[in-house]
Each structure stands twice: as C-alpha cells, then as structure tokens.
Amino acid sequence: TSHSDSAVHLHLHQDKYDEPVTLMAGDSMSVSINMDSLKFQMLKADIERTEIDIDPTETDGISDYEGFEGEVEFRNLALELNIFNEFEAGDIEYTFNLWAYREEDGAIVEEISIAPLKSGFIVPGENNIPITDEETGGKISELVNMMPTRIVIDGNAAIEGLVKIELGKGIFGDYLFSSPFEVRITEPLRLESDPEILDENDLGEEIQDAINDGRIQHMEMFAQVYNELPVGGKMLICFSDDTTQADIFDTTAVPFYIKIDDFNAAETDNQGFSHIPALGENNITISSDDIQIFANPPVKYGYIVEIDSTSASGNDGYIKLQSFNSARVNGNLKFRLKIDEDLLDEN
C-alpha cells in the first residue's frame, strides 16, 4: 500500500497565564503518538485487492398471512437491487446473496437461499441491478410462493487500485420485486382487512342526532368499485357496535353487513395487460333498524375482498399484473338521507 500522500498536522495550544513564563535553554518538549488512536476522516490510497462485507438488508414482518386464504401461484417474477456506492473508486466487484424464511410462532418452518444471487461490478453512485426469474432458475418465484415472513440480502465487495474513502461512507442498498409478473389463482383468494373504528368525529353529531330522534327513515350508501385487475371478485363489509368482538367477519354474529357482489374484471389488451379499469357502482339501502348501529359510536368495521379464481382464463390460468394494478372501493361513501317531513315540522 502506498502512503506517499499521508500527512499528520499537530496543533499546540498554550494556556494563558497572567505572569511571564521563563524558558530555559535546557527546556524541551516531547510528543508521542500512539498509531492505534489515529482516526482518519478521509483516506486516499492505492490499495491491493481487499474484500469488505456489505451490511445485510433485512426485511421482516412482511406479512403474517393471518387473513389470507386461497391458492395463488406466481411465476416470471423479477427482482431489482438498488445499490448505492459511496466509495470513489473504479469498478468494484460485488457478490450478493439472498435468504428467505417463513416463520411461525418465532420458529423457521421453511427457507430458501439464492447464493450467489448476483455477481458483477458497480460504479460510484446509484446502481440498479435487475435480476430475472430465469437467471435464478425460477427461485425468485419459488421464494415468493413460499410466502416468506423475512428476507435477508447480504454480500461482499472487492476493492483495489486508487480509492478515496471518507468516514461514514460505505456501500448499502435495498430491493424490490418488479413487475410485470404472472399469477394464477386456483381457488378464490380471500383477503381480510384489519378491523378499524368509526368514532363520533367520523360519523358526525348531526347524523347521530337525526338517527336518535327518529328523523331518518332510511339511508342509502353509494359505493364505487374501481378495479384495474384482469379478474373480478366480491366484497363484504361488516359492522359491529361491540368493539371487543373478536371475529368481525362472522355474519351470523354482527348486527349489520353489506355485500358487494361480482365486481367485474378490467379488460385486457392482446398481450394480457389491463389498462382501462372496470367501474362498478353500488346503491345499498340501509334499513331503519340497521341505521341504529351508527347512532351510538364507536362502531367497529372491517372488510373482506374475495378475488375470483383465474382457472377459466387462458394462458394456463395465469393472468398478468403490473405494479399499478389495484382494486379499491371509494372511501368517501355518500349517504343519502330521507327525512320524515312531519317529524321535521314538529321539530
């Protein structure tokens, strides 16, 4: 290793005294430096090939899959590594590995490794590295089909030649699964939301008073389904005035629920991609008895989306999805109130 540009600067500080200080001819000063205590803010050197570890990128809590039912299979997935290299050097050789784990009750029940995941060279700055399913022998799709709860990517880099390294700088990155990809749903896919709470502020004092006074004869809820997926499905929304109720989706136990049946699939082009969403509008009448649940909040609610099977479609039952494809219900539900005019005149 060359040290020709190395330099050490010493700064001497003399305390201030009110009285003169006398220096004798025999006085001297000595300075000793312990090399182990030196900390460099920046190092520029011509180094031999040196390997360094890249700190692991770990993603856990990906999903607990608790509200997930159905049979779904992915294929032709791709992975993109986004690597940030803060070293000022020439091309740096790298190797990355991937480890995926499925855990239950804190124990690993299944794991998949792709080691090495990718090898090559990175340059200073941002490096986007695509990795196809084919490159890994289909293991990217295999690990996603395993439904992992934790993914770890680690690796190492080899540096040589003229390098400038500053304190706090390094090599780090993240990853994402990129689209488009294909998915096959062999049994209807049921996705449960986490229950949420409607409180007094959500429902509004005027609506609560009108329900309690008997001024509302019935209520109509307008729900709009916006579906960009090339497959249709159903939706169930459940409400309960018991915020401690464990199973909010038990229609035999909740006082009120709404069904949105058969929202349509989006149309696809000749390559199987959907670009124009299917728009479904639903007018749901809520009876005077069911309205009472909104009179005294809080109200607990949740929804289930059930995606239809794709077995009847072509392409061996696989459909193509892109990152922007989604299905959602307009969250700003509109209430149309019908007021009993006789009661209104009396009040």
GROMACS .gro file of C-alpha atoms in nm:
model
  347
    1THR     CA    1   0.000   0.000   0.000
    2SER     CA    2   0.134   0.343  -0.091
    3HIS     CA    3   0.147   0.612   0.181
    4SER     CA    4   0.311   0.890  -0.020
    5ASP     CA    5   0.023   1.136   0.037
    6SER     CA    6  -0.007   1.078   0.412
    7ALA     CA    7   0.032   1.381   0.641
    8VAL     CA    8  -0.010   1.449   1.014
    9HIS     CA    9  -0.077   1.804   1.142
   10LEU     CA   10  -0.004   1.892   1.508
   11HIS     CA   11  -0.167   2.192   1.675
   12LEU     CA   12  -0.003   2.316   2.001
   13HIS     CA   13  -0.205   2.518   2.248
   14GLN     CA   14  -0.053   2.717   2.538
   15ASP     CA   15  -0.267   2.805   2.836
   16LYS     CA   16  -0.286   3.176   2.919
   17TYR     CA   17  -0.100   3.296   3.230
   18ASP     CA   18  -0.106   3.643   3.383
   19GLU     CA   19   0.262   3.616   3.481
   20PRO     CA   20   0.552   3.585   3.233
   21VAL     CA   21   0.675   3.231   3.159
   22THR     CA   22   1.050   3.173   3.161
   23LEU     CA   23   1.200   2.924   2.910
   24MET     CA   24   1.546   2.792   2.983
   25ALA     CA   25   1.798   2.663   2.728
   26GLY     CA   26   1.767   2.315   2.872
   27ASP     CA   27   1.388   2.303   2.846
   28SER     CA   28   1.240   2.073   2.583
   29MET     CA   29   0.909   1.925   2.464
   30SER     CA   30   0.841   1.570   2.353
   31VAL     CA   31   0.539   1.437   2.161
   32SER     CA   32   0.446   1.072   2.129
   33ILE     CA   33   0.178   0.933   1.901
   34ASN     CA   34   0.002   0.602   1.951
   35MET     CA   35  -0.082   0.490   1.596
   36ASP     CA   36  -0.381   0.283   1.717
   37SER     CA   37  -0.555   0.603   1.826
   38LEU     CA   38  -0.547   0.773   1.485
   39LYS     CA   39  -0.890   0.816   1.321
   40PHE     CA   40  -0.894   0.935   0.962
   41GLN     CA   41  -1.176   1.150   0.823
   42MET     CA   42  -1.062   1.058   0.474
   43LEU     CA   43  -0.823   0.807   0.325
   44LYS     CA   44  -0.695   0.816  -0.031
   45ALA     CA   45  -0.464   0.533  -0.120
   46ASP     CA   46  -0.361   0.287  -0.386
   47ILE     CA   47  -0.457  -0.045  -0.227
   48GLU     CA   48  -0.418  -0.407  -0.316
   49ARG     CA   49  -0.732  -0.617  -0.367
   50THR     CA   50  -0.926  -0.602  -0.040
   51GLU     CA   51  -1.261  -0.765   0.035
   52ILE     CA   52  -1.516  -0.593   0.258
   53ASP     CA   53  -1.850  -0.714   0.390
   54ILE     CA   54  -2.168  -0.534   0.285
   55ASP     CA   55  -2.410  -0.484   0.574
   56PRO     CA   56  -2.717  -0.709   0.538
   57THR     CA   57  -3.050  -0.561   0.429
   58GLU     CA   58  -3.322  -0.734   0.630
   59THR     CA   59  -3.697  -0.705   0.583
   60ASP     CA   60  -3.914  -0.876   0.841
   61GLY     CA   61  -4.282  -0.865   0.925
   62ILE     CA   62  -4.352  -0.886   0.550
   63SER     CA   63  -4.695  -1.031   0.627
   64ASP     CA   64  -4.846  -1.250   0.893
   65TYR     CA   65  -5.078  -1.409   0.630
   66GLU     CA   66  -5.338  -1.447   0.903
   67GLY     CA   67  -5.619  -1.302   0.692
   68PHE     CA   68  -5.504  -1.476   0.375
   69GLU     CA   69  -5.695  -1.773   0.234
   70GLY     CA   70  -5.689  -1.931  -0.109
   71GLU     CA   71  -5.446  -2.085  -0.355
   72VAL     CA   72  -5.225  -1.849  -0.553
   73GLU     CA   73  -4.909  -1.911  -0.754
   74PHE     CA   74  -4.664  -1.661  -0.906
   75ARG     CA   75  -4.427  -1.701  -1.199
   76ASN     CA   76  -4.190  -1.486  -1.407
   77LEU     CA   77  -4.116  -1.256  -1.114
   78ALA     CA   78  -3.816  -1.026  -1.124
   79LEU     CA   79  -3.607  -0.861  -0.854
   80GLU     CA   80  -3.428  -0.527  -0.871
   81LEU     CA   81  -3.135  -0.440  -0.645
   82ASN     CA   82  -3.074  -0.070  -0.582
   83ILE     CA   83  -2.714  -0.038  -0.465
   84PHE     CA   84  -2.560   0.291  -0.350
   85ASN     CA   85  -2.180   0.303  -0.367
   86GLU     CA   86  -2.025   0.599  -0.179
   87PHE     CA   87  -1.663   0.499  -0.241
   88GLU     CA   88  -1.467   0.696  -0.502
   89ALA     CA   89  -1.301   0.416  -0.689
   90GLY     CA   90  -1.307   0.236  -1.019
   91ASP     CA   91  -1.535  -0.059  -1.079
   92ILE     CA   92  -1.594  -0.252  -0.757
   93GLU     CA   93  -1.661  -0.624  -0.784
   94TYR     CA   94  -1.958  -0.748  -0.579
   95THR     CA   95  -2.143  -1.065  -0.488
   96PHE     CA   96  -2.490  -1.064  -0.328
   97ASN     CA   97  -2.679  -1.348  -0.160
   98LEU     CA   98  -3.046  -1.378  -0.067
   99TRP     CA   99  -3.206  -1.574   0.216
  100ALA     CA  100  -3.584  -1.604   0.259
  101TYR     CA  101  -3.755  -1.750   0.566
  102ARG     CA  102  -4.110  -1.843   0.655
  103GLU     CA  103  -4.158  -1.832   1.030
  104GLU     CA  104  -4.443  -1.945   1.254
  105ASP     CA  105  -4.451  -1.868   1.625
  106GLY     CA  106  -4.091  -1.745   1.607
  107ALA     CA  107  -3.956  -2.067   1.451
  108ILE     CA  108  -3.833  -2.111   1.093
  109VAL     CA  109  -4.054  -2.366   0.915
  110GLU     CA  110  -3.922  -2.316   0.562
  111GLU     CA  111  -3.631  -2.134   0.396
  112ILE     CA  112  -3.488  -2.073   0.050
  113SER     CA  113  -3.142  -1.941  -0.034
  114ILE     CA  114  -3.012  -1.797  -0.360
  115ALA     CA  115  -2.636  -1.781  -0.317
  116PRO     CA  116  -2.497  -1.621  -0.511
  117LEU     CA  117  -2.792  -1.409  -0.615
  118LYS     CA  118  -2.586  -1.188  -0.846
  119SER     CA  119  -2.220  -1.106  -0.914
  120GLY     CA  120  -2.072  -0.826  -1.119
  121PHE     CA  121  -1.933  -0.474  -1.090
  122ILE     CA  122  -2.073  -0.148  -0.951
  123VAL     CA  123  -1.961   0.210  -1.011
  124PRO     CA  124  -1.973   0.510  -0.775
  125GLY     CA  125  -2.327   0.638  -0.713
  126GLU     CA  126  -2.656   0.454  -0.766
  127ASN     CA  127  -2.658   0.116  -0.939
  128ASN     CA  128  -2.984  -0.051  -1.049
  129ILE     CA  129  -2.933  -0.422  -1.097
  130PRO     CA  130  -3.225  -0.624  -1.246
  131ILE     CA  131  -3.240  -0.997  -1.177
  132THR     CA  132  -3.481  -1.214  -1.373
  133ASP     CA  133  -3.650  -1.529  -1.255
  134GLU     CA  134  -3.476  -1.718  -1.534
  135GLU     CA  135  -3.132  -1.617  -1.403
  136THR     CA  136  -3.208  -1.782  -1.069
  137GLY     CA  137  -3.368  -2.095  -1.213
  138GLY     CA  138  -3.715  -1.981  -1.104
  139LYS     CA  139  -3.613  -1.934  -0.740
  140ILE     CA  140  -3.746  -1.577  -0.715
  141SER     CA  141  -4.099  -1.703  -0.787
  142GLU     CA  142  -4.036  -2.003  -0.563
  143LEU     CA  143  -3.949  -1.790  -0.261
  144VAL     CA  144  -4.250  -1.558  -0.313
  145ASN     CA  145  -4.480  -1.861  -0.345
  146MET     CA  146  -4.339  -1.976  -0.010
  147MET     CA  147  -4.496  -1.658   0.139
  148PRO     CA  148  -4.187  -1.553   0.335
  149THR     CA  149  -4.208  -1.353   0.655
  150ARG     CA  150  -3.842  -1.241   0.645
  151ILE     CA  151  -3.592  -1.173   0.364
  152VAL     CA  152  -3.220  -1.102   0.410
  153ILE     CA  153  -2.977  -0.987   0.141
  154ASP     CA  154  -2.605  -0.973   0.222
  155GLY     CA  155  -2.282  -0.980   0.028
  156ASN     CA  156  -1.925  -0.861  -0.010
  157ALA     CA  157  -1.726  -0.633  -0.237
  158ALA     CA  158  -1.367  -0.639  -0.360
  159ILE     CA  159  -1.181  -0.308  -0.393
  160GLU     CA  160  -0.841  -0.243  -0.546
  161GLY     CA  161  -0.644   0.040  -0.704
  162LEU     CA  162  -0.674   0.411  -0.622
  163VAL     CA  163  -0.958   0.456  -0.372
  164LYS     CA  164  -1.091   0.753  -0.178
  165ILE     CA  165  -1.281   0.657   0.137
  166GLU     CA  166  -1.446   0.906   0.373
  167LEU     CA  167  -1.559   0.841   0.729
  168GLY     CA  168  -1.921   0.723   0.743
  169LYS     CA  169  -1.935   0.633   0.373
  170GLY     CA  170  -1.998   0.280   0.250
  171ILE     CA  171  -2.197   0.052   0.022
  172PHE     CA  172  -2.565  -0.009   0.101
  173GLY     CA  173  -2.891  -0.071  -0.080
  174ASP     CA  174  -3.242  -0.208  -0.095
  175TYR     CA  175  -3.452  -0.419  -0.329
  176LEU     CA  176  -3.798  -0.457  -0.475
  177PHE     CA  177  -3.990  -0.718  -0.668
  178SER     CA  178  -4.061  -0.565  -1.006
  179SER     CA  179  -4.346  -0.607  -1.248
  180PRO     CA  180  -4.497  -0.721  -1.473
  181PHE     CA  181  -4.539  -1.074  -1.344
  182GLU     CA  182  -4.791  -1.354  -1.377
  183VAL     CA  183  -5.016  -1.505  -1.112
  184ARG     CA  184  -5.258  -1.798  -1.112
  185ILE     CA  185  -5.541  -1.817  -0.857
  186THR     CA  186  -5.663  -2.176  -0.841
  187GLU     CA  187  -5.903  -2.116  -0.551
  188PRO     CA  188  -6.078  -1.783  -0.472
  189LEU     CA  189  -5.834  -1.557  -0.290
  190ARG     CA  190  -5.978  -1.413   0.033
  191LEU     CA  191  -5.807  -1.109   0.183
  192GLU     CA  192  -5.921  -0.975   0.522
  193SER     CA  193  -5.855  -0.619   0.634
  194ASP     CA  194  -5.750  -0.525   0.985
  195PRO     CA  195  -6.059  -0.404   1.178
  196GLU     CA  196  -6.093  -0.029   1.227
  197ILE     CA  197  -6.306   0.201   1.441
  198LEU     CA  198  -6.559   0.471   1.345
  199ASP     CA  199  -6.589   0.725   1.627
  200GLU     CA  200  -6.804   1.033   1.693
  201ASN     CA  201  -6.588   1.251   1.470
  202ASP     CA  202  -6.619   1.013   1.174
  203LEU     CA  203  -6.998   0.989   1.187
  204GLY     CA  204  -7.085   1.348   1.274
  205GLU     CA  205  -7.310   1.480   1.550
  206GLU     CA  206  -7.595   1.579   1.315
  207ILE     CA  207  -7.631   1.226   1.174
  208GLN     CA  208  -7.621   1.075   1.522
  209ASP     CA  209  -7.889   1.316   1.649
  210ALA     CA  210  -8.110   1.253   1.345
  211ILE     CA  211  -8.092   0.876   1.399
  212ASN     CA  212  -8.165   0.904   1.771
  213ASP     CA  213  -8.461   1.142   1.706
  214GLY     CA  214  -8.614   0.906   1.452
  215ARG     CA  215  -8.591   1.166   1.174
  216ILE     CA  216  -8.414   0.930   0.932
  217GLN     CA  217  -8.645   0.681   0.763
  218HIS     CA  218  -8.374   0.507   0.566
  219MET     CA  219  -8.024   0.562   0.437
  220GLU     CA  220  -7.864   0.483   0.103
  221MET     CA  221  -7.495   0.412   0.073
  222PHE     CA  222  -7.323   0.470  -0.260
  223ALA     CA  223  -7.010   0.259  -0.307
  224GLN     CA  224  -6.793   0.272  -0.617
  225VAL     CA  225  -6.561  -0.019  -0.702
  226TYR     CA  226  -6.260   0.073  -0.915
  227ASN     CA  227  -6.096  -0.244  -1.043
  228GLU     CA  228  -5.776  -0.245  -1.252
  229LEU     CA  229  -5.719  -0.619  -1.210
  230PRO     CA  230  -5.790  -0.854  -1.503
  231VAL     CA  231  -6.001  -1.063  -1.264
  232GLY     CA  232  -6.322  -0.988  -1.076
  233GLY     CA  233  -6.443  -1.066  -0.728
  234LYS     CA  234  -6.670  -0.981  -0.435
  235MET     CA  235  -6.655  -0.767  -0.122
  236LEU     CA  236  -6.808  -0.792   0.224
  237ILE     CA  237  -6.815  -0.503   0.474
  238CYS     CA  238  -6.912  -0.586   0.834
  239PHE     CA  239  -7.010  -0.350   1.119
  240SER     CA  240  -7.045  -0.413   1.491
  241ASP     CA  241  -7.136  -0.191   1.788
  242ASP     CA  242  -6.925  -0.421   2.006
  243THR     CA  243  -6.565  -0.303   1.964
  244THR     CA  244  -6.439  -0.606   2.159
  245GLN     CA  245  -6.592  -0.856   1.913
  246ALA     CA  246  -6.314  -1.093   1.808
  247ASP     CA  247  -6.445  -1.210   1.470
  248ILE     CA  248  -6.582  -0.904   1.293
  249PHE     CA  249  -6.643  -1.112   0.977
  250ASP     CA  250  -6.888  -1.361   1.132
  251THR     CA  251  -7.208  -1.257   0.952
  252THR     CA  252  -7.416  -1.464   1.195
  253ALA     CA  253  -7.289  -1.257   1.489
  254VAL     CA  254  -7.252  -0.899   1.360
  255PRO     CA  255  -7.564  -0.680   1.359
  256PHE     CA  256  -7.507  -0.535   1.014
  257TYR     CA  257  -7.310  -0.613   0.698
  258ILE     CA  258  -7.302  -0.507   0.333
  259LYS     CA  259  -7.230  -0.730   0.034
  260ILE     CA  260  -7.091  -0.602  -0.294
  261ASP     CA  261  -7.126  -0.892  -0.534
  262ASP     CA  262  -6.944  -0.956  -0.856
  263PHE     CA  263  -6.733  -0.654  -0.937
  264ASN     CA  264  -6.614  -0.701  -1.293
  265ALA     CA  265  -6.265  -0.770  -1.427
  266ALA     CA  266  -6.081  -0.500  -1.619
  267GLU     CA  267  -6.048  -0.554  -1.991
  268THR     CA  268  -5.709  -0.665  -2.124
  269ASP     CA  269  -5.518  -0.595  -2.445
  270ASN     CA  270  -5.386  -0.858  -2.684
  271GLN     CA  271  -5.082  -0.910  -2.458
  272GLY     CA  272  -5.291  -0.975  -2.148
  273PHE     CA  273  -5.234  -0.639  -1.972
  274SER     CA  274  -5.520  -0.435  -1.827
  275HIS     CA  275  -5.515  -0.058  -1.884
  276ILE     CA  276  -5.879   0.051  -1.860
  277PRO     CA  277  -6.038  -0.016  -1.519
  278ALA     CA  278  -6.380  -0.169  -1.467
  279LEU     CA  279  -6.604   0.070  -1.276
  280GLY     CA  280  -6.888  -0.070  -1.066
  281GLU     CA  281  -7.145   0.141  -0.885
  282ASN     CA  282  -7.350   0.003  -0.597
  283ASN     CA  283  -7.650   0.165  -0.428
  284ILE     CA  284  -7.715  -0.006  -0.095
  285THR     CA  285  -8.027   0.069   0.111
  286ILE     CA  286  -7.981   0.054   0.486
  287SER     CA  287  -8.295  -0.016   0.686
  288SER     CA  288  -8.410   0.191   0.983
  289ASP     CA  289  -8.315  -0.097   1.215
  290ASP     CA  290  -7.962  -0.124   1.072
  291ILE     CA  291  -7.916   0.253   1.091
  292GLN     CA  292  -7.930   0.235   1.470
  293ILE     CA  293  -7.576   0.097   1.482
  294PHE     CA  294  -7.446   0.442   1.377
  295ALA     CA  295  -7.642   0.628   1.645
  296ASN     CA  296  -7.405   0.548   1.932
  297PRO     CA  297  -7.043   0.517   1.817
  298PRO     CA  298  -6.781   0.380   1.834
  299VAL     CA  299  -6.852   0.124   1.563
  300LYS     CA  300  -6.606  -0.147   1.466
  301TYR     CA  301  -6.585  -0.243   1.099
  302GLY     CA  302  -6.374  -0.440   0.854
  303TYR     CA  303  -6.392  -0.572   0.500
  304ILE     CA  304  -6.309  -0.884   0.303
  305VAL     CA  305  -6.211  -0.885  -0.064
  306GLU     CA  306  -6.252  -1.217  -0.244
  307ILE     CA  307  -6.073  -1.241  -0.580
  308ASP     CA  308  -6.217  -1.495  -0.824
  309SER     CA  309  -6.026  -1.798  -0.950
  310THR     CA  310  -5.839  -1.750  -1.278
  311SER     CA  311  -5.854  -2.115  -1.377
  312ALA     CA  312  -6.103  -2.044  -1.656
  313SER     CA  313  -5.878  -1.789  -1.826
  314GLY     CA  314  -5.630  -1.875  -2.099
  315ASN     CA  315  -5.251  -1.887  -2.058
  316ASP     CA  316  -5.275  -2.195  -1.834
  317GLY     CA  317  -5.477  -1.997  -1.582
  318TYR     CA  318  -5.215  -1.721  -1.535
  319ILE     CA  319  -5.300  -1.352  -1.559
  320LYS     CA  320  -5.054  -1.066  -1.597
  321LEU     CA  321  -5.025  -0.797  -1.331
  322GLN     CA  322  -4.839  -0.467  -1.328
  323SER     CA  323  -4.729  -0.265  -1.026
  324PHE     CA  324  -5.004  -0.004  -1.068
  325ASN     CA  325  -5.291  -0.256  -1.095
  326SER     CA  326  -5.523  -0.246  -0.794
  327ALA     CA  327  -5.883  -0.286  -0.684
  328ARG     CA  328  -6.037  -0.044  -0.439
  329VAL     CA  329  -6.366   0.093  -0.312
  330ASN     CA  330  -6.424   0.468  -0.300
  331GLY     CA  331  -6.351   0.550   0.064
  332ASN     CA  332  -6.573   0.860   0.061
  333LEU     CA  333  -6.905   0.678   0.087
  334LYS     CA  334  -7.200   0.907   0.021
  335PHE     CA  335  -7.507   0.894   0.245
  336ARG     CA  336  -7.844   0.997   0.110
  337LEU     CA  337  -8.084   1.075   0.395
  338LYS     CA  338  -8.462   1.073   0.367
  339ILE     CA  339  -8.624   1.285   0.636
  340ASP     CA  340  -8.982   1.238   0.761
  341GLU     CA  341  -9.128   1.584   0.686
  342ASP     CA  342  -9.396   1.556   0.957
  343LEU     CA  343  -9.135   1.491   1.222
  344LEU     CA  344  -8.919   1.769   1.078
  345ASP     CA  345  -9.211   2.019   1.106
  346GLU     CA  346  -9.274   1.914   1.463
  347ASN     CA  347  -8.911   1.986   1.550
   0.00000   0.00000   0.00000
